[in-house]
Coordinates of C-alpha atoms and ligand atoms in Angstrom, one line a residue:
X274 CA 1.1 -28.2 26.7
X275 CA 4.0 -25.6 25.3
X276 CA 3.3 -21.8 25.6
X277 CA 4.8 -19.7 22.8
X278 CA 5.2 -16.3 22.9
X279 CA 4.8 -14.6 19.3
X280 CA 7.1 -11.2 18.7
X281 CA 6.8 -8.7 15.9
X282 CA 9.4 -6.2 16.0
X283 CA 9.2 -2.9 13.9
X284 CA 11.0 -0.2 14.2
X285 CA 9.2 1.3 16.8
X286 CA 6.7 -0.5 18.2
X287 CA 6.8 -4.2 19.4
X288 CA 3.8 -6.2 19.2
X289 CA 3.1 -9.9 21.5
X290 CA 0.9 -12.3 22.1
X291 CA 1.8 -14.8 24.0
X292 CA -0.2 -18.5 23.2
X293 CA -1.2 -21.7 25.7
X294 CA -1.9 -24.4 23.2
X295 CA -3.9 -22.1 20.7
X296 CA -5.8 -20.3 23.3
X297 CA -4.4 -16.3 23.3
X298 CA -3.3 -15.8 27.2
X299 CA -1.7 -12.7 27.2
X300 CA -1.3 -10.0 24.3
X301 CA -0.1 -6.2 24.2
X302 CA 1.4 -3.5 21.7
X303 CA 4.8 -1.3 23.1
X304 CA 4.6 2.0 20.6
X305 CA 6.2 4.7 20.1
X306 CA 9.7 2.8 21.3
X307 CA 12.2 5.6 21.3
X308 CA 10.3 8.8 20.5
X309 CA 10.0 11.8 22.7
X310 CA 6.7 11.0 24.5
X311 CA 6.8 7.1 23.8
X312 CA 6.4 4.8 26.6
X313 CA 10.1 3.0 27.0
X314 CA 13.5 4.3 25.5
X315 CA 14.7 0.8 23.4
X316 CA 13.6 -2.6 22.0
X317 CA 15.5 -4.1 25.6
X318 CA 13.1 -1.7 27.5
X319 CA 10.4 -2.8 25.6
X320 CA 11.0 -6.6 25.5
X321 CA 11.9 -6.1 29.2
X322 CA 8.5 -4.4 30.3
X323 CA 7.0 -7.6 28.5
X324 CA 8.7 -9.8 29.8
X325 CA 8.0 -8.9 33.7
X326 CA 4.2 -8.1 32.6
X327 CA 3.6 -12.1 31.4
X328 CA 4.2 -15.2 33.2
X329 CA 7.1 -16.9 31.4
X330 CA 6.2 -19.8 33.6
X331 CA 6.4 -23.2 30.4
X332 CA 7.5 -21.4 27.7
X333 CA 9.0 -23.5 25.1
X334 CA 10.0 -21.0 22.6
X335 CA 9.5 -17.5 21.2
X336 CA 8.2 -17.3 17.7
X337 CA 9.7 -14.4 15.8
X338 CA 8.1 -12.4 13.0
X339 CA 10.9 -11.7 10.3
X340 CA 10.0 -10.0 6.9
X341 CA 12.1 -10.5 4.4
X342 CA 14.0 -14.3 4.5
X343 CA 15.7 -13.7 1.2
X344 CA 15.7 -16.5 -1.2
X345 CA 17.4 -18.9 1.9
X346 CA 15.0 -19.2 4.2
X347 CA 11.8 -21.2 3.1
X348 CA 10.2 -22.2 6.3
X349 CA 11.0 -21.6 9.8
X350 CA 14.2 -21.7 11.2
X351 CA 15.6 -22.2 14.8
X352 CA 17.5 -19.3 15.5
X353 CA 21.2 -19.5 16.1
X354 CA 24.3 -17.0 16.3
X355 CA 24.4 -18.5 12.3
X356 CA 21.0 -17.7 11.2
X357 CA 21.3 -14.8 13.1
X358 CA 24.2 -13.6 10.7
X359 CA 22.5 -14.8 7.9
X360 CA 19.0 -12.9 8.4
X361 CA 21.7 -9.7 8.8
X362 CA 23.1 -10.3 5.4
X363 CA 19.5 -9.8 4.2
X364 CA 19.8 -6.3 5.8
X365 CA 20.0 -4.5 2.3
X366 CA 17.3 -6.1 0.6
X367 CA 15.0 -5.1 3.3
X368 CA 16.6 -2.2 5.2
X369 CA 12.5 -0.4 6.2
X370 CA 12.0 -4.0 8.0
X371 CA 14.3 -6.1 8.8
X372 CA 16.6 -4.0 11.5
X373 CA 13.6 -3.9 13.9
X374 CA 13.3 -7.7 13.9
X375 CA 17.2 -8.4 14.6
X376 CA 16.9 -5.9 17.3
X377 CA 13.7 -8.0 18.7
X378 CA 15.7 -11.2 18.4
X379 CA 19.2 -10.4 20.1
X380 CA 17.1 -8.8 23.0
X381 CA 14.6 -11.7 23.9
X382 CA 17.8 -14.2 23.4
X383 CA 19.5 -12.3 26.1
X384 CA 16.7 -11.9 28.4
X385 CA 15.1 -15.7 27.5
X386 CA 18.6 -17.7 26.8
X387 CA 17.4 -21.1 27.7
X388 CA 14.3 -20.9 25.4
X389 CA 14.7 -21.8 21.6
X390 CA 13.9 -19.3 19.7
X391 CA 12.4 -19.0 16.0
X392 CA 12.2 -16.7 13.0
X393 CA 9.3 -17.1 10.6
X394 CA 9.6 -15.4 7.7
X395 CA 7.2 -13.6 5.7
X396 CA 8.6 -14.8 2.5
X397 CA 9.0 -18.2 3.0
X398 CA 5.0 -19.3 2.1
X399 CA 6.2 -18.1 -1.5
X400 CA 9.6 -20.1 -1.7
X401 CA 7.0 -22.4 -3.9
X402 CA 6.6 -20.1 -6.9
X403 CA 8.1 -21.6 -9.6
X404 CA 10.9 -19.3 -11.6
X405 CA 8.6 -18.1 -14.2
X406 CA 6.6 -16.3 -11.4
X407 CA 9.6 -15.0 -9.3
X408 CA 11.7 -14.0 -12.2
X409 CA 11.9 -10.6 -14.1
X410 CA 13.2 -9.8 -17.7
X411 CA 16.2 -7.9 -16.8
X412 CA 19.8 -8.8 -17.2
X413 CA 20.9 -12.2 -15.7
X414 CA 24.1 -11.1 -14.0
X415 CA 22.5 -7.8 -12.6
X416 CA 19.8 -9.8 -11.3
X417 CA 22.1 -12.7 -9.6
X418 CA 24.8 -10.3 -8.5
X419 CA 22.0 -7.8 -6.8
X420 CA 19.3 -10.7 -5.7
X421 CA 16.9 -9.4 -7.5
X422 CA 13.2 -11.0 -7.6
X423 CA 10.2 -11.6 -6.8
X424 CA 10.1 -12.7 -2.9
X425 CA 6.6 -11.9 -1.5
X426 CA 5.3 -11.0 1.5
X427 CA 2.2 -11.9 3.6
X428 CA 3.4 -15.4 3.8
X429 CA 1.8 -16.2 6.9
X430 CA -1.4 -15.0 6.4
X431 CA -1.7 -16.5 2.7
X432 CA -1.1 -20.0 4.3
X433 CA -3.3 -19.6 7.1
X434 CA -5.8 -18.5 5.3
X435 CA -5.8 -20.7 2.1
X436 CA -5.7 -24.0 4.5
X437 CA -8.5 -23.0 6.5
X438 CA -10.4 -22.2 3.5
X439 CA -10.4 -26.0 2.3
X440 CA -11.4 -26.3 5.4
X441 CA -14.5 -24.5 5.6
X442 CA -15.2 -26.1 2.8
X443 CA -14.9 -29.3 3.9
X444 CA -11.5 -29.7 1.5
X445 CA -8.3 -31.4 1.3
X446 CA -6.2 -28.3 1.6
X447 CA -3.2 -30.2 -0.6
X448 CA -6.0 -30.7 -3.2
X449 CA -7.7 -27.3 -3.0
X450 CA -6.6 -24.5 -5.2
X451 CA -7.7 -20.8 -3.3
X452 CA -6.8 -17.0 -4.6
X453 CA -6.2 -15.0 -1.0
X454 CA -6.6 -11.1 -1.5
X455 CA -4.8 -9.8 2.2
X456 CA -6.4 -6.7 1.8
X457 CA -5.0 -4.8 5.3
X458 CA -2.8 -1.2 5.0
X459 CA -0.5 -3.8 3.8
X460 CA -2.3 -5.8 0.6
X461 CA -1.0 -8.9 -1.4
X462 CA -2.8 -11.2 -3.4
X463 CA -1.5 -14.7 -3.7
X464 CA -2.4 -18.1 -5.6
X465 CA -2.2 -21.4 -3.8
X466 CA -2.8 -24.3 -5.5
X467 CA -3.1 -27.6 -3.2
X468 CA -1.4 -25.5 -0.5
X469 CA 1.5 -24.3 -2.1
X470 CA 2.3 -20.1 -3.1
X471 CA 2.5 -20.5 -7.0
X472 CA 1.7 -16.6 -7.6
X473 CA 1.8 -13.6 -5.3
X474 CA 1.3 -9.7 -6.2
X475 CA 4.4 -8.4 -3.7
X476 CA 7.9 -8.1 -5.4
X477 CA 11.6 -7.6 -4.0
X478 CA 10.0 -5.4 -1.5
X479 CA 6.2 -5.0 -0.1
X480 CA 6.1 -2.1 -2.3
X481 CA 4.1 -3.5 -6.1
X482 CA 1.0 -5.4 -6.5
X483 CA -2.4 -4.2 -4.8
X484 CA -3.0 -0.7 -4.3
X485 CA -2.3 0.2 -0.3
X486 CA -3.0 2.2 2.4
X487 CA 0.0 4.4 1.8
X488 CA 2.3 2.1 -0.7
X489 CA 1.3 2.6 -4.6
X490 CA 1.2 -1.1 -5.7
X491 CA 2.2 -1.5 -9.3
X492 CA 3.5 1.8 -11.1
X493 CA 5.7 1.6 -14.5
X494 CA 9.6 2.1 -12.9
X495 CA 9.8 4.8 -15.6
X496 CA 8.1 6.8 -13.0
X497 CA 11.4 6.8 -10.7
X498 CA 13.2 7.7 -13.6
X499 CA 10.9 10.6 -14.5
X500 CA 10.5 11.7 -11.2
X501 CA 14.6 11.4 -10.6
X502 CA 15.2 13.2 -14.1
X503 CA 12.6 15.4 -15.1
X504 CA 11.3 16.5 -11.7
X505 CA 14.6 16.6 -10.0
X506 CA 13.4 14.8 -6.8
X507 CA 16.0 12.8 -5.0
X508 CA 15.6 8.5 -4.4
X509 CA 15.3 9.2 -0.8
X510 CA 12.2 11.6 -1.8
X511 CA 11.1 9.4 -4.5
X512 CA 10.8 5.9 -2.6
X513 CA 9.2 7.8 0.4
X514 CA 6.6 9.0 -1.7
X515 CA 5.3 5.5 -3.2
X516 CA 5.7 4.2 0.5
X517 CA 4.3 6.3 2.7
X518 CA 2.5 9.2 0.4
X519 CA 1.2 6.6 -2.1
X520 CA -2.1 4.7 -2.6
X521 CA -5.3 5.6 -0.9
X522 CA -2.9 8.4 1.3
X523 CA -1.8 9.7 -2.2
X524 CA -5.0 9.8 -4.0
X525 CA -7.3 11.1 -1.2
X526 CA -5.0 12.4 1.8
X527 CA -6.1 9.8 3.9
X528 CA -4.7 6.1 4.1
X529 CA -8.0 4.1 6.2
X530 CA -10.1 2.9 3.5
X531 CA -12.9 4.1 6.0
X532 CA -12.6 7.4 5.7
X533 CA -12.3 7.1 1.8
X534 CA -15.3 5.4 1.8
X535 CA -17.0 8.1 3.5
X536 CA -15.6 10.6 1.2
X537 CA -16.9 8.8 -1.5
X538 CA -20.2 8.4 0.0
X539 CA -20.4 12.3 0.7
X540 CA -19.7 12.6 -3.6
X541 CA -15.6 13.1 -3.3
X542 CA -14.2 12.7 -7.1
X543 CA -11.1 11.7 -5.3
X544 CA -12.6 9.0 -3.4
X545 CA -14.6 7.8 -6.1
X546 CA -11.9 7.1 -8.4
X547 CA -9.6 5.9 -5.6
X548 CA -12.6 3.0 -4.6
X549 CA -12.3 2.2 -8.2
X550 CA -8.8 1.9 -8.8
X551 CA -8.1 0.0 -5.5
X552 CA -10.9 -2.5 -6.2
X553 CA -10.2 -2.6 -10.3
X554 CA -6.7 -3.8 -9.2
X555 CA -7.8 -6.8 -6.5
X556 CA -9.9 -7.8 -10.2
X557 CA -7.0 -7.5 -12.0
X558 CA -5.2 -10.0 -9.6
X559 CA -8.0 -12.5 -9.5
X560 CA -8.0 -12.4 -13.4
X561 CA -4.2 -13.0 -13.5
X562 CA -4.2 -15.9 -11.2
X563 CA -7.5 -17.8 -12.4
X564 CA -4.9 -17.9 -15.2
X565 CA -1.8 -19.2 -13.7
X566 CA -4.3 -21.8 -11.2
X567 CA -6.6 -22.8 -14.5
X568 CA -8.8 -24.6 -11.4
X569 CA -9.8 -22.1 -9.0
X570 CA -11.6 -23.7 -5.7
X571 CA -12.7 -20.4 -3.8
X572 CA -11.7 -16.8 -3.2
X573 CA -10.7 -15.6 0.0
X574 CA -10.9 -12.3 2.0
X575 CA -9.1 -11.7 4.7
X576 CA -7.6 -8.8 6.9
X577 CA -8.9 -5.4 7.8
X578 CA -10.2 -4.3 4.5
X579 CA -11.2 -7.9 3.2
X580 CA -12.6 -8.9 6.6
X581 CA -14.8 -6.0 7.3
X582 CA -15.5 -4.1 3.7
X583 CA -19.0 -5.7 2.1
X584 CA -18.7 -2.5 -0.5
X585 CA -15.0 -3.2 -1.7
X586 CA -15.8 -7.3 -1.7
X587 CA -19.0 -6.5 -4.1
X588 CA -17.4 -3.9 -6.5
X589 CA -13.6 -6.3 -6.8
X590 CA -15.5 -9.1 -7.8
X591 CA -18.6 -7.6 -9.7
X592 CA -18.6 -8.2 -13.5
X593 CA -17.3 -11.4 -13.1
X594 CA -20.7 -13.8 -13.1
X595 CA -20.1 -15.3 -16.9
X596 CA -16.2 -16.8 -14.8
X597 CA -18.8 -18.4 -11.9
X598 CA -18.0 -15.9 -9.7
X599 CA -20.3 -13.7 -7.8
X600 CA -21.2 -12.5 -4.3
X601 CA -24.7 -12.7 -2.8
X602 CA -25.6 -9.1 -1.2
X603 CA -27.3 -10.5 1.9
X604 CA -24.3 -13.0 2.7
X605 CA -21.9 -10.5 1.8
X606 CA -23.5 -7.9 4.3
X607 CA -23.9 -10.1 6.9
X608 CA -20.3 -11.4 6.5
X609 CA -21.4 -15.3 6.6
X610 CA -18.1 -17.4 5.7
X611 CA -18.9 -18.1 2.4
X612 CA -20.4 -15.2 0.7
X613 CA -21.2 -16.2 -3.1
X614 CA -24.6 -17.8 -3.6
X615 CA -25.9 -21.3 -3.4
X616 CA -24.5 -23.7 -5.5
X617 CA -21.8 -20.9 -7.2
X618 CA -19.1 -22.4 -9.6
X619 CA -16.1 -20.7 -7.0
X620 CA -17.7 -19.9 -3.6
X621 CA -16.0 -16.8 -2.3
X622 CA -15.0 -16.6 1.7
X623 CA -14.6 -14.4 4.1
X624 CA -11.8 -15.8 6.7
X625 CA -10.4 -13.9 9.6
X626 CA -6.5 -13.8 9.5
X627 CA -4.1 -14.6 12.4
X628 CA -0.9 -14.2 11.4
X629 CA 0.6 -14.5 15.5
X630 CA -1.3 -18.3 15.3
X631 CA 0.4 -19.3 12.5
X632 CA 3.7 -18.1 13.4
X633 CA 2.8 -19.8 17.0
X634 CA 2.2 -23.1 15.4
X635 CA 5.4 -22.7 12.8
X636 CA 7.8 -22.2 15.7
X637 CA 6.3 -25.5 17.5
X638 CA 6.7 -27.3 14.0
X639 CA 10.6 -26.0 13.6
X640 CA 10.8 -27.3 17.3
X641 CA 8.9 -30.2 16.9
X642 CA 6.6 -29.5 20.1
X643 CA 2.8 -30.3 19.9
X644 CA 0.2 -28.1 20.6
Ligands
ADP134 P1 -2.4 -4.2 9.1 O1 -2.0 -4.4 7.7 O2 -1.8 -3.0 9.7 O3 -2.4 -5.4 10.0 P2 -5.3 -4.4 9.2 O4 -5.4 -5.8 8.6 O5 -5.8 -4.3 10.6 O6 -3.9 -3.7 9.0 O7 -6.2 -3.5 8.2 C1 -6.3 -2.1 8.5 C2 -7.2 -1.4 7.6 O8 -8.5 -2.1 7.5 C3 -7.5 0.0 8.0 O9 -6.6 0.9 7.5 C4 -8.9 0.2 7.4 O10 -8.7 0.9 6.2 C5 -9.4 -1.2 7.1 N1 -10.7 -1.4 7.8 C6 -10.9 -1.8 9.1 N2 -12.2 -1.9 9.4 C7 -12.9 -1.5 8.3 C8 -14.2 -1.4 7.9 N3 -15.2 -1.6 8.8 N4 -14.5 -1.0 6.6 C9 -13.6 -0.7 5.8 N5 -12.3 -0.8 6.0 C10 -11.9 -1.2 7.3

């Protein structure tokens, strides 16, 4: 029996779980790491406090959650003073996230140096997409000089999710083609044909695709241009406002989907047109990739939004009946795990993420320890 313990460093908060086989035996969330107020002054503090709280007693490795792998790192990868280096060279290509999860990683190798430690990367699921579906029409050398392309995020989750989907239904997940919508404050869609990322709706950064909770999703670039020239707002400005003052936050003034649907509910033009615009662009998506997958097998929900929204399920997939795909009210309110009707050409699903699991399991697999 190994006992993994799953970090996710940001860049103020820590997040653990710490796993016995797959059974969740301890679990916690550090915040505010830092600020006036917060709880502990640094990551060390932090990962310290953790460490003394748990019982360390057989663990065989520490599973780290690392954003962006670059175009390198396609599974996990046991971490060394080399990888280490590497995962810093992918500093500029995701300065918002990956800082938080070095500083996670030289801590716990300090305070744990005899257990082997892992990085799992959320952009290694997508390493799969062929180069029509990473690469964008814009000069060659820019884009090779600058790294510029289509990397994806949600990796875990995607996989997770997609495999136990053929699962549910009773599937060969290598011969089961699924479209995931991670709909969460974070949202990526994603299409996995016989296991494998071939499509996914996150870019370069987590920033394009779905509409978020505060990111915008897809916007024509000219508006950074526009918004640089015209309106005189600096990059700085610019990127914070399609990151944090962007989707539902920048349409409504609030970023939990909850409290735009009770908005809407209460007659808010804002929150009407925000509803439709978020769930217009999950249909959008599922369009797009029953294109690229020709074969679609089922459609997946998952995270906060997809997990516990019967409203935004019905209204992303409505319309869509004549493509054998529809949701059955009752299932759909009751949340059953497959919530399409009897007998439907592509049954939709509703499976609960766990991101921490998978990264669990990925680090035992890099280590080659069994559950
Ligand atoms: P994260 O991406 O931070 O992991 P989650 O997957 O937990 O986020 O999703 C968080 C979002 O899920 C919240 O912002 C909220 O909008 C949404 N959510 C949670 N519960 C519900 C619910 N019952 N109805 C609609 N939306 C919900």
């Amino acid at each position: 029996m190994s006992r993994v313990l799953v970090l996710n460093s940001g860049s103020s908060s820590v997040k653990y779980r710490l796993f016995d086989g797959a059974a969740t035996v301890a679990k916690g969330l550090v915040e505010r790491i830092g600020e006036s107020g917060g709880e502990v002054a640094d990551h060390r503090a932090a990962l310290q406090g953790i460490m003394d709280e748990i019982d360390l007693e057989g663990l065989a490795a520490v599973g780290h959650r690392v954003v962006h792998g670059g175009a390198e790192f396609t599974g996990p990868t046991v971490i060394d003073d080399a990888v280490v280096a590497r995962v810093e060279a992918l500093v500029p290509l995701a300065p918002l996230h990956n800082p938080a999860a070095l500083t996670g990683i030289e801590v716990a190798r300090k305070l744990l140096p005899d257990v082997p430690q892992v990085a799992v990367f959320d952009t290694a699921f997508h390493a799969t997409i062929p180069p029509e579906g990473v690469t964008w029409a814009i000069d060659k050398s820019l884009a090779e000089r600058w790294q510029i392309r289509r990397y994806g995020f949600h990796g875990t989750s995607h996989a997770y999710v997609s495999r136990r989907t053929a699962q549910l239904l009773g599937r060969d997940p290598a011969e089961t083609n699924v479209i995931t919508l991670h709909l969460g404050n974070g949202a990526s869609a994603c299409a996995v044909e016989g296991g494998r990322s071939v499509a996914t709706s996150m870019g370069m950064s987590p920033l394009p695709g779905l509409v978020m909770g505060t990111r915008s999703g897809d916007i024509d670039p000219t508006v950074i241009f526009h918004l640089h020239r015209v309106a005189g707002l600096p990059l700085d400005e610019i990127e914070n406002s399609l990151t944090r003052h962007g989707g539902l936050q920048g349409m409504t003034g609030v970023n939990d989907l909850r409290s735009v649907l009770e908005r809407r509910t209460a007659g808010d033009p804002d929150a009407t047109l925000a509803f439709d615009v978020y769930c217009r662009r999950i249909r959008e998506y599922v369009g797009a990739y029953l294109a690229v997958l020709g074969r679609v097998d089922a459609i997946t929900f998952t995270a906060g939004v997809g997990e516990n929204s019967p409203v935004v399920r019905a209204a992303s997939l409505s319309g869509l009946d004549p493509l054998g795909i529809s949701v059955d009210p009752e299932r759909n309110e009751r949340r059953d795990e497959v919530i399409s009707p009897h007998g439907a050409r592509i049954p939709v699903c509703v499976v609960p993420t766990d991101e921490e699991l998978e990264i669990a399991d990925q680090s035992r697999t890099a280590l080659s320890l069994s559950r």
